[in-house]
GROMACS .gro file of C-alpha atoms in nm:
model
  101
    1MET     CA    1   3.591   8.129   4.278
    2THR     CA    2   3.266   8.151   4.082
    3ASP     CA    3   3.255   8.124   3.704
    4ALA     CA    4   3.166   8.494   3.681
    5GLU     CA    5   3.466   8.590   3.895
    6LYS     CA    6   3.692   8.367   3.689
    7LEU     CA    7   3.563   8.526   3.368
    8LYS     CA    8   3.620   8.878   3.504
    9ARG     CA    9   3.973   8.789   3.612
   10ALA     CA   10   4.045   8.631   3.273
   11LEU     CA   11   3.913   8.945   3.104
   12LEU     CA   12   4.150   9.165   3.305
   13TRP     CA   13   4.444   8.947   3.196
   14ALA     CA   14   4.322   8.956   2.836
   15LEU     CA   15   4.284   9.334   2.841
   16ALA     CA   16   4.636   9.370   2.978
   17SER     CA   17   4.763   9.144   2.702
   18ALA     CA   18   4.584   9.353   2.438
   19LYS     CA   19   4.714   9.679   2.585
   20ARG     CA   20   5.073   9.558   2.550
   21LYS     CA   21   5.018   9.542   2.171
   22SER     CA   22   4.881   9.896   2.145
   23PRO     CA   23   5.088  10.185   2.008
   24TYR     CA   24   5.212  10.423   2.272
   25LYS     CA   25   5.285  10.790   2.227
   26THR     CA   26   5.093  10.981   2.493
   27GLY     CA   27   4.941  10.678   2.667
   28ASN     CA   28   4.584  10.797   2.616
   29LEU     CA   29   4.479  10.510   2.390
   30ARG     CA   30   4.637  10.241   2.609
   31HIS     CA   31   4.552  10.375   2.954
   32PHE     CA   32   4.219  10.545   2.899
   33GLY     CA   33   4.082  10.440   2.559
   34MET     CA   34   4.096  10.062   2.582
   35ARG     CA   35   3.804   9.917   2.773
   36SER     CA   36   3.649   9.583   2.852
   37SER     CA   37   3.320   9.449   2.975
   38VAL     CA   38   3.144   9.123   3.046
   39THR     CA   39   2.835   9.124   2.825
   40ASN     CA   40   2.685   8.804   2.964
   41ALA     CA   41   2.795   8.480   3.127
   42LYS     CA   42   2.982   8.365   2.816
   43GLU     CA   43   3.081   8.680   2.629
   44VAL     CA   44   3.330   8.958   2.687
   45ASP     CA   45   3.416   9.270   2.491
   46ILE     CA   46   3.749   9.441   2.455
   47TYR     CA   47   3.725   9.763   2.261
   48VAL     CA   48   3.859  10.114   2.212
   49ASP     CA   49   3.627  10.389   2.327
   50THR     CA   50   3.641  10.626   2.030
   51ALA     CA   51   3.504  10.910   2.242
   52VAL     CA   52   3.832  10.890   2.437
   53ALA     CA   53   4.063  10.800   2.146
   54PRO     CA   54   3.887  10.915   1.826
   55TYR     CA   55   4.214  10.879   1.633
   56MET     CA   56   4.227  10.502   1.686
   57LYS     CA   57   4.155  10.426   1.319
   58TYR     CA   58   4.465  10.621   1.217
   59THR     CA   59   4.680  10.401   1.440
   60ASN     CA   60   4.557  10.073   1.292
   61GLU     CA   61   4.450  10.115   0.929
   62PRO     CA   62   4.668  10.150   0.619
   63TRP     CA   63   4.732  10.518   0.568
   64ASN     CA   64   4.645  10.494   0.198
   65SER     CA   65   4.285  10.470   0.320
   66PHE     CA   66   4.307  10.835   0.425
   67GLY     CA   67   4.388  11.162   0.254
   68ALA     CA   68   4.683  11.393   0.293
   69PRO     CA   69   4.913  11.405   0.480
   70LEU     CA   70   4.893  11.030   0.553
   71ARG     CA   71   4.827  10.893   0.203
   72GLY     CA   72   5.138  10.739   0.052
   73LYS     CA   73   5.308  10.682   0.386
   74GLN     CA   74   5.352  10.358   0.578
   75ASN     CA   75   5.166  10.326   0.907
   76PRO     CA   76   5.422  10.183   1.154
   77ASN     CA   77   5.142  10.047   1.374
   78GLU     CA   78   4.925   9.903   1.098
   79GLY     CA   79   4.730   9.598   1.214
   80TRP     CA   80   4.805   9.634   1.583
   81TRP     CA   81   4.437   9.589   1.673
   82GLU     CA   82   4.424   9.247   1.507
   83LYS     CA   83   4.741   9.145   1.693
   84ALA     CA   84   4.591   9.272   2.018
   85ALA     CA   85   4.268   9.077   1.959
   86GLU     CA   86   4.464   8.759   1.894
   87ALA     CA   87   4.674   8.810   2.207
   88ALA     CA   88   4.358   8.870   2.412
   89ALA     CA   89   4.188   8.561   2.270
   90ARG     CA   90   4.493   8.346   2.346
   91THR     CA   91   4.507   8.480   2.700
   92LEU     CA   92   4.136   8.410   2.755
   93ALA     CA   93   4.168   8.058   2.616
   94GLN     CA   94   4.472   7.984   2.830
   95TYR     CA   95   4.323   8.127   3.147
   96LEU     CA   96   3.985   7.959   3.101
   97GLY     CA   97   4.124   7.628   2.976
   98GLY     CA   98   3.984   7.658   2.625
   99THR     CA   99   4.128   7.639   2.275
  100LEU     CA  100   4.133   7.876   1.979
  101GLN     CA  101   3.985   7.760   1.653
   0.00000   0.00000   0.00000
């Protein structure tokens, strides 16, 4: 297996790991909004396509950052993106034999 193939395979595992941390109501964000790409031989991106899931910020940020009707309420999914990024990074490190620092 080439390094590029190994990186792509690791990215698929990392994306799956990140998706497991995402909130799920309709499935749009998890199944269609979360994307990944290999940007070059040593970099990958995992991101949410806001054209597909424009509400992503409301699923992750503290609701006091927004106006009514969210202000003053607790976001049950607050911080999920950070948890997903950490899970993805751990998966990449494990699959590629690296370490997190």
